[in-house]
PDB file of C-alpha atoms in Angstrom:
ATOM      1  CA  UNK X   1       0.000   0.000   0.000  1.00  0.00           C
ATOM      2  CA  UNK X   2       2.773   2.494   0.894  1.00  0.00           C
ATOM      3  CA  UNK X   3       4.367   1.463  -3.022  1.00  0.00           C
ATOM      4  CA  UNK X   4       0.672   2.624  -3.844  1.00  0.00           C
ATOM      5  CA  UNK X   5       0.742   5.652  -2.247  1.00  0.00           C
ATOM      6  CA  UNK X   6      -2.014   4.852  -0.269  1.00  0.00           C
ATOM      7  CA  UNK X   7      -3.060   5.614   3.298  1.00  0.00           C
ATOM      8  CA  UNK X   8      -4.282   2.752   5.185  1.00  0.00           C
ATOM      9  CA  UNK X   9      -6.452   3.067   8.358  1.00  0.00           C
ATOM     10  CA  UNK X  10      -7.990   0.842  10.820  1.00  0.00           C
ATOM     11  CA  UNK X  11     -10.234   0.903  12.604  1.00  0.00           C
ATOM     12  CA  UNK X  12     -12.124  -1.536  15.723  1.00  0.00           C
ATOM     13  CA  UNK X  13     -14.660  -0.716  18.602  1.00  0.00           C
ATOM     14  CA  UNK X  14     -11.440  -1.723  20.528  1.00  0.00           C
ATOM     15  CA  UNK X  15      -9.677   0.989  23.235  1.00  0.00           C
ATOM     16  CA  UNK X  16      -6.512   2.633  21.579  1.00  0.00           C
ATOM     17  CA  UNK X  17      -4.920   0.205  25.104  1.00  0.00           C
ATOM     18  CA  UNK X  18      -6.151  -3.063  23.343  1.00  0.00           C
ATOM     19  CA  UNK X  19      -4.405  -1.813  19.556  1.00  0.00           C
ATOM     20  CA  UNK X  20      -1.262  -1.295  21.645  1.00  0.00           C
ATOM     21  CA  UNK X  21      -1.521  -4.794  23.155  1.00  0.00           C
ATOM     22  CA  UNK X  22      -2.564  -6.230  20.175  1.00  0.00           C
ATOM     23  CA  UNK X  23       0.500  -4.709  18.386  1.00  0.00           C
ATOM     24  CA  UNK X  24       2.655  -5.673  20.700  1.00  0.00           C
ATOM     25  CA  UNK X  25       1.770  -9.082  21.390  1.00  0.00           C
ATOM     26  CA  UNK X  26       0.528 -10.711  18.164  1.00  0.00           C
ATOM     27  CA  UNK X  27       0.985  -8.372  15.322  1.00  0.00           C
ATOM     28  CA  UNK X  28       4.568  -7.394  15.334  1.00  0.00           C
ATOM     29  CA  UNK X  29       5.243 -11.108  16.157  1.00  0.00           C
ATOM     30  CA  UNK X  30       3.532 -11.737  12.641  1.00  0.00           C
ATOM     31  CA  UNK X  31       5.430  -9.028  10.510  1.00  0.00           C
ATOM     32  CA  UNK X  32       8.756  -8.296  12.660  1.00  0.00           C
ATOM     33  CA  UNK X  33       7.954  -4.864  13.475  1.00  0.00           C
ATOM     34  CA  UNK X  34       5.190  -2.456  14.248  1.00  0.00           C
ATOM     35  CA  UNK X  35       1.784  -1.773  12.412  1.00  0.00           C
ATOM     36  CA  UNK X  36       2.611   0.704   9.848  1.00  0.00           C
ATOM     37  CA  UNK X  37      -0.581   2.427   9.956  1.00  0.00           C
ATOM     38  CA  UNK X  38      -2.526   3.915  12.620  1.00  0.00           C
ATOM     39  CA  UNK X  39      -4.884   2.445  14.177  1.00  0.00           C
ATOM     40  CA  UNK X  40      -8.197   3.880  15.163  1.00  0.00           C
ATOM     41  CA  UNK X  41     -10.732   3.476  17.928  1.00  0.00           C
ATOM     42  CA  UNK X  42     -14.696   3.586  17.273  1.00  0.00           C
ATOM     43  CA  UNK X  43     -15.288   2.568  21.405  1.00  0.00           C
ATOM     44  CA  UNK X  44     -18.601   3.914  20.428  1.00  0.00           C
ATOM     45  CA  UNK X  45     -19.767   2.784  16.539  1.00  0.00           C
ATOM     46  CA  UNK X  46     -20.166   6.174  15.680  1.00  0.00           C
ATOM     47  CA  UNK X  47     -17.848   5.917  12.906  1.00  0.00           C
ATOM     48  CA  UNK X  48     -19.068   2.580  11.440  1.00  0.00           C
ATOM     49  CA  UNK X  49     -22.437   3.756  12.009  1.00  0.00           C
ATOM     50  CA  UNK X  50     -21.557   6.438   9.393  1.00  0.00           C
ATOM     51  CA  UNK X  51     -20.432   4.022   7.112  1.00  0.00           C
ATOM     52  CA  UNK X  52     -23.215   1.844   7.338  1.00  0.00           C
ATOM     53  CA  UNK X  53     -21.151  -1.022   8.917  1.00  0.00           C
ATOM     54  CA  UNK X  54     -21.911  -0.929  12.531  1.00  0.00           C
ATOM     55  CA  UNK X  55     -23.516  -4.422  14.158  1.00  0.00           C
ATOM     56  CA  UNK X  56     -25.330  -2.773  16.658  1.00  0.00           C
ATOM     57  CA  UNK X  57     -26.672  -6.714  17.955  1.00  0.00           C
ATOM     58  CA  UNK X  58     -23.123  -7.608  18.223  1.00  0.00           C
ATOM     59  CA  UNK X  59     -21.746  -4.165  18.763  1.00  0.00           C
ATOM     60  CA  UNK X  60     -18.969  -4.920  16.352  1.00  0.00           C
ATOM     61  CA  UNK X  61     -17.910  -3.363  13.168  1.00  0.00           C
ATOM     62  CA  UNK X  62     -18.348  -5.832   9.799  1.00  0.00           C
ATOM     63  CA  UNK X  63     -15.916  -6.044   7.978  1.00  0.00           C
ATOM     64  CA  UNK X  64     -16.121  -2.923   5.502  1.00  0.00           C
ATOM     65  CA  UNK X  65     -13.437  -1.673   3.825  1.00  0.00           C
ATOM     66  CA  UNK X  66     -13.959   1.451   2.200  1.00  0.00           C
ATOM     67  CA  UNK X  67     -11.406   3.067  -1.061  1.00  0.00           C
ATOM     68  CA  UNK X  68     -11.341   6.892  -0.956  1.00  0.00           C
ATOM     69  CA  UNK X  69      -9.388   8.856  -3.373  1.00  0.00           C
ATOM     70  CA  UNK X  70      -7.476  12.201  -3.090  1.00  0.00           C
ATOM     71  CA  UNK X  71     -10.579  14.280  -3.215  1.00  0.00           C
ATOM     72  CA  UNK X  72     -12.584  12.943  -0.824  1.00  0.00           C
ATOM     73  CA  UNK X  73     -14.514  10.391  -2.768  1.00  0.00           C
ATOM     74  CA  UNK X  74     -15.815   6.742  -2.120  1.00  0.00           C
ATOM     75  CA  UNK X  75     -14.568   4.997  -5.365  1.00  0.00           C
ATOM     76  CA  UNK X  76     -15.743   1.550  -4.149  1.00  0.00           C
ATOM     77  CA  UNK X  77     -16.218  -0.412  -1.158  1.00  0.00           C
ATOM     78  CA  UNK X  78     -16.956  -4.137   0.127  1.00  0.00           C
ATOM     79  CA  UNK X  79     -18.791  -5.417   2.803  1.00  0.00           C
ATOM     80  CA  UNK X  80     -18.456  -9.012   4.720  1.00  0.00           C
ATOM     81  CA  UNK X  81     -19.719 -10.554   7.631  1.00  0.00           C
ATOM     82  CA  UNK X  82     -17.051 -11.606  10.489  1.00  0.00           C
ATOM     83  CA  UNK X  83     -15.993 -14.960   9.682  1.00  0.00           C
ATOM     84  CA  UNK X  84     -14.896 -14.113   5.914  1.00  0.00           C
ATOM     85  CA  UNK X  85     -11.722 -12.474   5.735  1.00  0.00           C
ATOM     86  CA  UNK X  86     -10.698 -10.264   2.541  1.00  0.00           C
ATOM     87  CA  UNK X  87      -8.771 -11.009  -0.657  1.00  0.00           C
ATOM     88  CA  UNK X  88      -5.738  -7.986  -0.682  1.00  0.00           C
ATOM     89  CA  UNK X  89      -5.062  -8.920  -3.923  1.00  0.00           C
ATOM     90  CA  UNK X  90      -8.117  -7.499  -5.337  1.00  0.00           C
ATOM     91  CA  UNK X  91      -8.159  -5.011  -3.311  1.00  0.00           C
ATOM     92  CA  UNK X  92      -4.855  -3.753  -4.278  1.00  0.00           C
ATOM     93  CA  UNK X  93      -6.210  -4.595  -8.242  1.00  0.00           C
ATOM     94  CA  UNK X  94      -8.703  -2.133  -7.572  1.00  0.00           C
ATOM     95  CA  UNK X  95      -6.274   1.000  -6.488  1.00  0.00           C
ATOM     96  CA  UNK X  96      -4.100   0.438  -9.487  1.00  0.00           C
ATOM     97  CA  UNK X  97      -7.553   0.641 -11.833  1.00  0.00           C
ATOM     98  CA  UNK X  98      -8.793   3.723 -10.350  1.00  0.00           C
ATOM     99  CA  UNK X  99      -5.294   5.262  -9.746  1.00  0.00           C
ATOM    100  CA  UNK X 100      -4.866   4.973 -13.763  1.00  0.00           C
ATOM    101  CA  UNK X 101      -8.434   5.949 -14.788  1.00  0.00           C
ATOM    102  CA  UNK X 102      -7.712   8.746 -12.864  1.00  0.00           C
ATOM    103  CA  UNK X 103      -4.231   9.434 -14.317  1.00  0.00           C
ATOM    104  CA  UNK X 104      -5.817   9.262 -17.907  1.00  0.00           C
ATOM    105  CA  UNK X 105      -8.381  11.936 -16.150  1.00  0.00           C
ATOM    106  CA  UNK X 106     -11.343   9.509 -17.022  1.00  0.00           C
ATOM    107  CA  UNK X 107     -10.225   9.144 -20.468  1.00  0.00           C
ATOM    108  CA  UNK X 108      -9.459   5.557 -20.473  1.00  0.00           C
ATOM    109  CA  UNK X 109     -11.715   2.347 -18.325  1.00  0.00           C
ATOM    110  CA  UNK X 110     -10.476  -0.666 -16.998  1.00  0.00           C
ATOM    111  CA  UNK X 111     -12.414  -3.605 -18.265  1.00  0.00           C
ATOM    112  CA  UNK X 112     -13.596  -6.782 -16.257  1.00  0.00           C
ATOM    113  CA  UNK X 113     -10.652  -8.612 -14.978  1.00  0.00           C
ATOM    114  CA  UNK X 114      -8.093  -5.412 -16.086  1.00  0.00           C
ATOM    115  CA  UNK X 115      -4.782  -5.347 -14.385  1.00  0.00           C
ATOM    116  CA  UNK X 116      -1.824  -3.461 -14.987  1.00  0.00           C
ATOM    117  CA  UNK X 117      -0.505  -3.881 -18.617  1.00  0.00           C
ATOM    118  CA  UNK X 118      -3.620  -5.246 -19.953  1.00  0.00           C
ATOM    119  CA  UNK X 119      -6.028  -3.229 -22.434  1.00  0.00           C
ATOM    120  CA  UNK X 120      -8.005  -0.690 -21.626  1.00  0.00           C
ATOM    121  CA  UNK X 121     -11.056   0.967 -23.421  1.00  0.00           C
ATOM    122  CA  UNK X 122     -11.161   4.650 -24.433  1.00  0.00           C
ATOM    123  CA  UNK X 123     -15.192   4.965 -24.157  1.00  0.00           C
ATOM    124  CA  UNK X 124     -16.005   7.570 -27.262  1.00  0.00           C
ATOM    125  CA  UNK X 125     -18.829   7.469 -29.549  1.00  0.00           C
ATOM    126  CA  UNK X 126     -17.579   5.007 -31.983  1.00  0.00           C
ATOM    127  CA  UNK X 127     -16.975   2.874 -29.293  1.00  0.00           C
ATOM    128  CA  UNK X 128     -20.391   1.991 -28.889  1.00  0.00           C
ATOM    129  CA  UNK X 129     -21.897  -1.693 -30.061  1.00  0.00           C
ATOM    130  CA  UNK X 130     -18.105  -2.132 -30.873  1.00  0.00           C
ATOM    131  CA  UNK X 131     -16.218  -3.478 -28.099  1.00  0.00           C
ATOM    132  CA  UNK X 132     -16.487  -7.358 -29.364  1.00  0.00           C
ATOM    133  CA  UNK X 133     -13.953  -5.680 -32.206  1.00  0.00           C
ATOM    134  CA  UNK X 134     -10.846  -4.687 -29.601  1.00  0.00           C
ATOM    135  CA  UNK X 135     -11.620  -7.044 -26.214  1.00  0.00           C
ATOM    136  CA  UNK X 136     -12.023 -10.289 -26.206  1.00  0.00           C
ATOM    137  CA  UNK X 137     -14.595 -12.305 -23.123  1.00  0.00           C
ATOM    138  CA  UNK X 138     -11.570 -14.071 -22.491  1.00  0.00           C
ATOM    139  CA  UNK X 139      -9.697 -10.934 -21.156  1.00  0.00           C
ATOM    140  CA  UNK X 140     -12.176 -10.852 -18.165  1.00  0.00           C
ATOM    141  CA  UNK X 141     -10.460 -14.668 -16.955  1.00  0.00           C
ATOM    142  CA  UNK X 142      -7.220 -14.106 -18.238  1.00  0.00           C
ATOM    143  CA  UNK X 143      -4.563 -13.844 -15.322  1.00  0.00           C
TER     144      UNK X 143
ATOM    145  CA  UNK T   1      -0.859  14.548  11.618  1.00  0.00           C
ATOM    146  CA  UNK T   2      -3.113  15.667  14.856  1.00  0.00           C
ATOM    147  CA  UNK T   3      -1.470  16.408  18.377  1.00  0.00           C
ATOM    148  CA  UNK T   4      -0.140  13.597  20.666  1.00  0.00           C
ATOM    149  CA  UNK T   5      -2.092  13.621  24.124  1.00  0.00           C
ATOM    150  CA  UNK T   6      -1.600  11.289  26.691  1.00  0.00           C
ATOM    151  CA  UNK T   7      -3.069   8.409  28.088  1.00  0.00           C
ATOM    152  CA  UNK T   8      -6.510   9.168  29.692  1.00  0.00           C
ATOM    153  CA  UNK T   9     -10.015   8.613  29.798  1.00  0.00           C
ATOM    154  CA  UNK T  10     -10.524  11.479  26.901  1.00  0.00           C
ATOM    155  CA  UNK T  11     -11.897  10.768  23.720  1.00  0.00           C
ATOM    156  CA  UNK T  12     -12.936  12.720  21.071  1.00  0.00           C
ATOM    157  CA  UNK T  13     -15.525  14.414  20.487  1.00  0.00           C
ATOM    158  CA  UNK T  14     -17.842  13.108  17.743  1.00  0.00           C
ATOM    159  CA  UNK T  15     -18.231  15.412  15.107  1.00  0.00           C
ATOM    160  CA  UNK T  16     -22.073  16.677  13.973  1.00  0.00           C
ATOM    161  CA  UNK T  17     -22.807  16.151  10.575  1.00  0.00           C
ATOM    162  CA  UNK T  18     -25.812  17.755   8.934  1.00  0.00           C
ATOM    163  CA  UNK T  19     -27.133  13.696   8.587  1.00  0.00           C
ATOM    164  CA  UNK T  20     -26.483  13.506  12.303  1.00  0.00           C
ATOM    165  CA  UNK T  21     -28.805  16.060  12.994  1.00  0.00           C
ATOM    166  CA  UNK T  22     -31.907  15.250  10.348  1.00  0.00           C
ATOM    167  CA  UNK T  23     -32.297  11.981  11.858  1.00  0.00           C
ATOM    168  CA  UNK T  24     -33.754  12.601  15.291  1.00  0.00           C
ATOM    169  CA  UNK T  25     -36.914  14.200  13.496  1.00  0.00           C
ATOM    170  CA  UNK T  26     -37.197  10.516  11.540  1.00  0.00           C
ATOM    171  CA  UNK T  27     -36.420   7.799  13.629  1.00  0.00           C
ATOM    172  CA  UNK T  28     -38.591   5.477  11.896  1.00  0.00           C
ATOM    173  CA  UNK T  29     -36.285   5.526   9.076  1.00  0.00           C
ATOM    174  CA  UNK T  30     -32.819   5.860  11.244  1.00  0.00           C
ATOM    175  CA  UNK T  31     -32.148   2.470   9.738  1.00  0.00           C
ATOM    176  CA  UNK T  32     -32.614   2.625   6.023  1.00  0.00           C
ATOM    177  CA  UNK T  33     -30.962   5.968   6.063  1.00  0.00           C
ATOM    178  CA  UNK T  34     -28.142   4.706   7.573  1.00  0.00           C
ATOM    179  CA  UNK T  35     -27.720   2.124   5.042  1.00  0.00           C
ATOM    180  CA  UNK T  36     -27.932   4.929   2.053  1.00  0.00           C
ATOM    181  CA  UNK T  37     -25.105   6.853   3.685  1.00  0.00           C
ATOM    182  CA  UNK T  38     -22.128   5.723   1.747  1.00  0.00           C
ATOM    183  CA  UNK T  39     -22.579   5.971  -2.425  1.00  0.00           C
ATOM    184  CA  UNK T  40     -20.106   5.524  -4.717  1.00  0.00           C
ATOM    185  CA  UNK T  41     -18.843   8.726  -6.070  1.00  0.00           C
ATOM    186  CA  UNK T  42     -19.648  10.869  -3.465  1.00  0.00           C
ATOM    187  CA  UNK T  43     -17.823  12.154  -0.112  1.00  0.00           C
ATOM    188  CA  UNK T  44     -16.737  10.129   2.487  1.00  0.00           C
ATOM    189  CA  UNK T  45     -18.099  11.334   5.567  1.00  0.00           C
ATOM    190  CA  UNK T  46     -15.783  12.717   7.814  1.00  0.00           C
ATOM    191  CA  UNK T  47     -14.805  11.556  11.028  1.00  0.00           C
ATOM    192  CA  UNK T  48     -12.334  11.952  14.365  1.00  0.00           C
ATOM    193  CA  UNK T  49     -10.678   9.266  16.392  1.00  0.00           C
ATOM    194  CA  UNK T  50      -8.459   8.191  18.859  1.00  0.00           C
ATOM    195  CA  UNK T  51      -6.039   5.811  17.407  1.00  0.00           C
ATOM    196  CA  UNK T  52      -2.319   4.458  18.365  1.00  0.00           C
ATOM    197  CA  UNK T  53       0.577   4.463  15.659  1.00  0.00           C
ATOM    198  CA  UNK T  54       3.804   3.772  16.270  1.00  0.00           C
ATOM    199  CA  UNK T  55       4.132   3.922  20.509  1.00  0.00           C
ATOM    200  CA  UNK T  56       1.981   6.623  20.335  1.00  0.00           C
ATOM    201  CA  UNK T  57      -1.610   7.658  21.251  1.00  0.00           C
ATOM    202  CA  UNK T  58      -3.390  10.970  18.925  1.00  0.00           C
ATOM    203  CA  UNK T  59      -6.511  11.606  17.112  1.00  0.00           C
ATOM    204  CA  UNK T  60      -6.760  11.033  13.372  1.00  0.00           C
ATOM    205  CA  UNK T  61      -9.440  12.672  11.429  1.00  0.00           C
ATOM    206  CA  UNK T  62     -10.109  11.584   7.694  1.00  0.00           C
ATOM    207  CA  UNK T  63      -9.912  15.197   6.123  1.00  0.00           C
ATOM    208  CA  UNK T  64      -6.443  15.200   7.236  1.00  0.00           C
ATOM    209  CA  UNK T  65      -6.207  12.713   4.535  1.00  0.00           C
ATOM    210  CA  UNK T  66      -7.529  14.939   1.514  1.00  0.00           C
ATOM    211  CA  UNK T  67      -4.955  14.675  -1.472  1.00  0.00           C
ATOM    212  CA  UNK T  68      -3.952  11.403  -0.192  1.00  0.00           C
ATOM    213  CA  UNK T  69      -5.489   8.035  -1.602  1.00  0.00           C
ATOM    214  CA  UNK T  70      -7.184   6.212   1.811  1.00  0.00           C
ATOM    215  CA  UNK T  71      -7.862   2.387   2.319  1.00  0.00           C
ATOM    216  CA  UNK T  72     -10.382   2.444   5.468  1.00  0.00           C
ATOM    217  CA  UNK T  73     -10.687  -0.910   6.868  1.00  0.00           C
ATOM    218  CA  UNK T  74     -12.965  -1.732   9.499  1.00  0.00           C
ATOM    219  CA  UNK T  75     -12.854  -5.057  11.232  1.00  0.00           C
ATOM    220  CA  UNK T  76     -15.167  -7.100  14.016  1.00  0.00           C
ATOM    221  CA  UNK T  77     -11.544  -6.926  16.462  1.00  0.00           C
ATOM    222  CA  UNK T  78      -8.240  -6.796  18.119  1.00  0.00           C
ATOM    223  CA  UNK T  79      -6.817 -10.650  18.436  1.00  0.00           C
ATOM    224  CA  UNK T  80      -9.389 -11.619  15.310  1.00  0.00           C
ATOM    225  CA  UNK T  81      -7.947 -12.230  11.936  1.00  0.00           C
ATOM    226  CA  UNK T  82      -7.867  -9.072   9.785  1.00  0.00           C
TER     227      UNK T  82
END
């Protein structure tokens, strides 16, 4: 994320105390040094109730992660219940798509399945009805 | 980045959004419009909290983040997988 240029925050209905211990104790055991991001304390759900995320039978936050560009903007977000965990990959697919549609200032889209290096589309006019002619189905599967 | 403070029962204030304060005249419909908050293409609400980084205990708030790209992860909790 930091080759991304990206910020990353946390964030748990846990005390700023428990993030300490949890660094401490388990997390920099995992990676061999500290959490590289902060990480914040919703003791309350007031911030995941803003988002939409808040489990107010469990009093938990799900497990929403939210993608918010330079201006301030939700590009895209995902949603899962506790005992799913995410897929970083895609996650980090996702950030390199809207970090180059928004280098080619919305001139260029990333089709299904784009990643770095493969084609994009240039939506104009003539474009239209003709996108069979310059992407193939398969590009969506394609590694 | 916001001030350090130090270790204390403190925490910060939440900050009043224009939503925040429409609701309590609709409370029937608290729920749905909770769920409506977040759209793609529009603002992320803003928000202040305490967080640790680092050894260290300050608030964060997300417009302190404007011009930056922002990955905002929430998760169920500490000592869970992430």
């Amino acid at each position: 994320m930091q080759a991304l240029g990206v910020e990353v925050l946390s964030v748990s209905v846990d005390s700023i105390y428990v993030h300490k211990m949890w660094n401490t104790h388990e997390l920099s055991k995992m990676i061999g040094k500290d959490i590289p991001f902060p990480m914040l304390s919703d003791q309350d759900g007031s911030v995941g109730k803003k988002y939409g995320i808040y489990d107010e039978d469990a009093g938990v936050e799900t497990r929403g992660r939210f993608l918010i560009d330079p201006d301030g903007i939700v590009q895209g977000f995902e949603v899962l219940t506790p005992p799913v965990g995410r897929n970083i990959q895609e996650t980090i697919r996702q950030i390199q798509a809207f970090q180059h549609v928004r280098a080619t200032k919305g001139t260029e889209a990333t089709p299904a399945g784009w990643k770095p290096g493969k084609q994009t589309l240039k939506p104009n006019p003539d474009l239209v009805g003709n996108v069979w002619k310059v992407w193939k189905v398969s590009e969506a599967f394609e590694d | 980045m916001a001030e350090e403070f130090k270790p204390g029962c403190q925490r910060p204030a939440v900050k009043k959004t224009v939503e925040q304060t429409s609701t309590p005249s609709q409370p029937i419909q608290e729920k749905g419009a909770e769920s409506t908050l977040i759209k793609v293409g529009k603002p992320a609400p803003d928000f202040t909290a305490a967080a640790f980084h680092k050894g260290k205990f300050f608030n964060v708030s997300l417009s302190e983040y404007l011009g930056k790209w922002v990955l905002l992860c929430f998760y169920p909790g500490d000592f869970t997988f992430v």
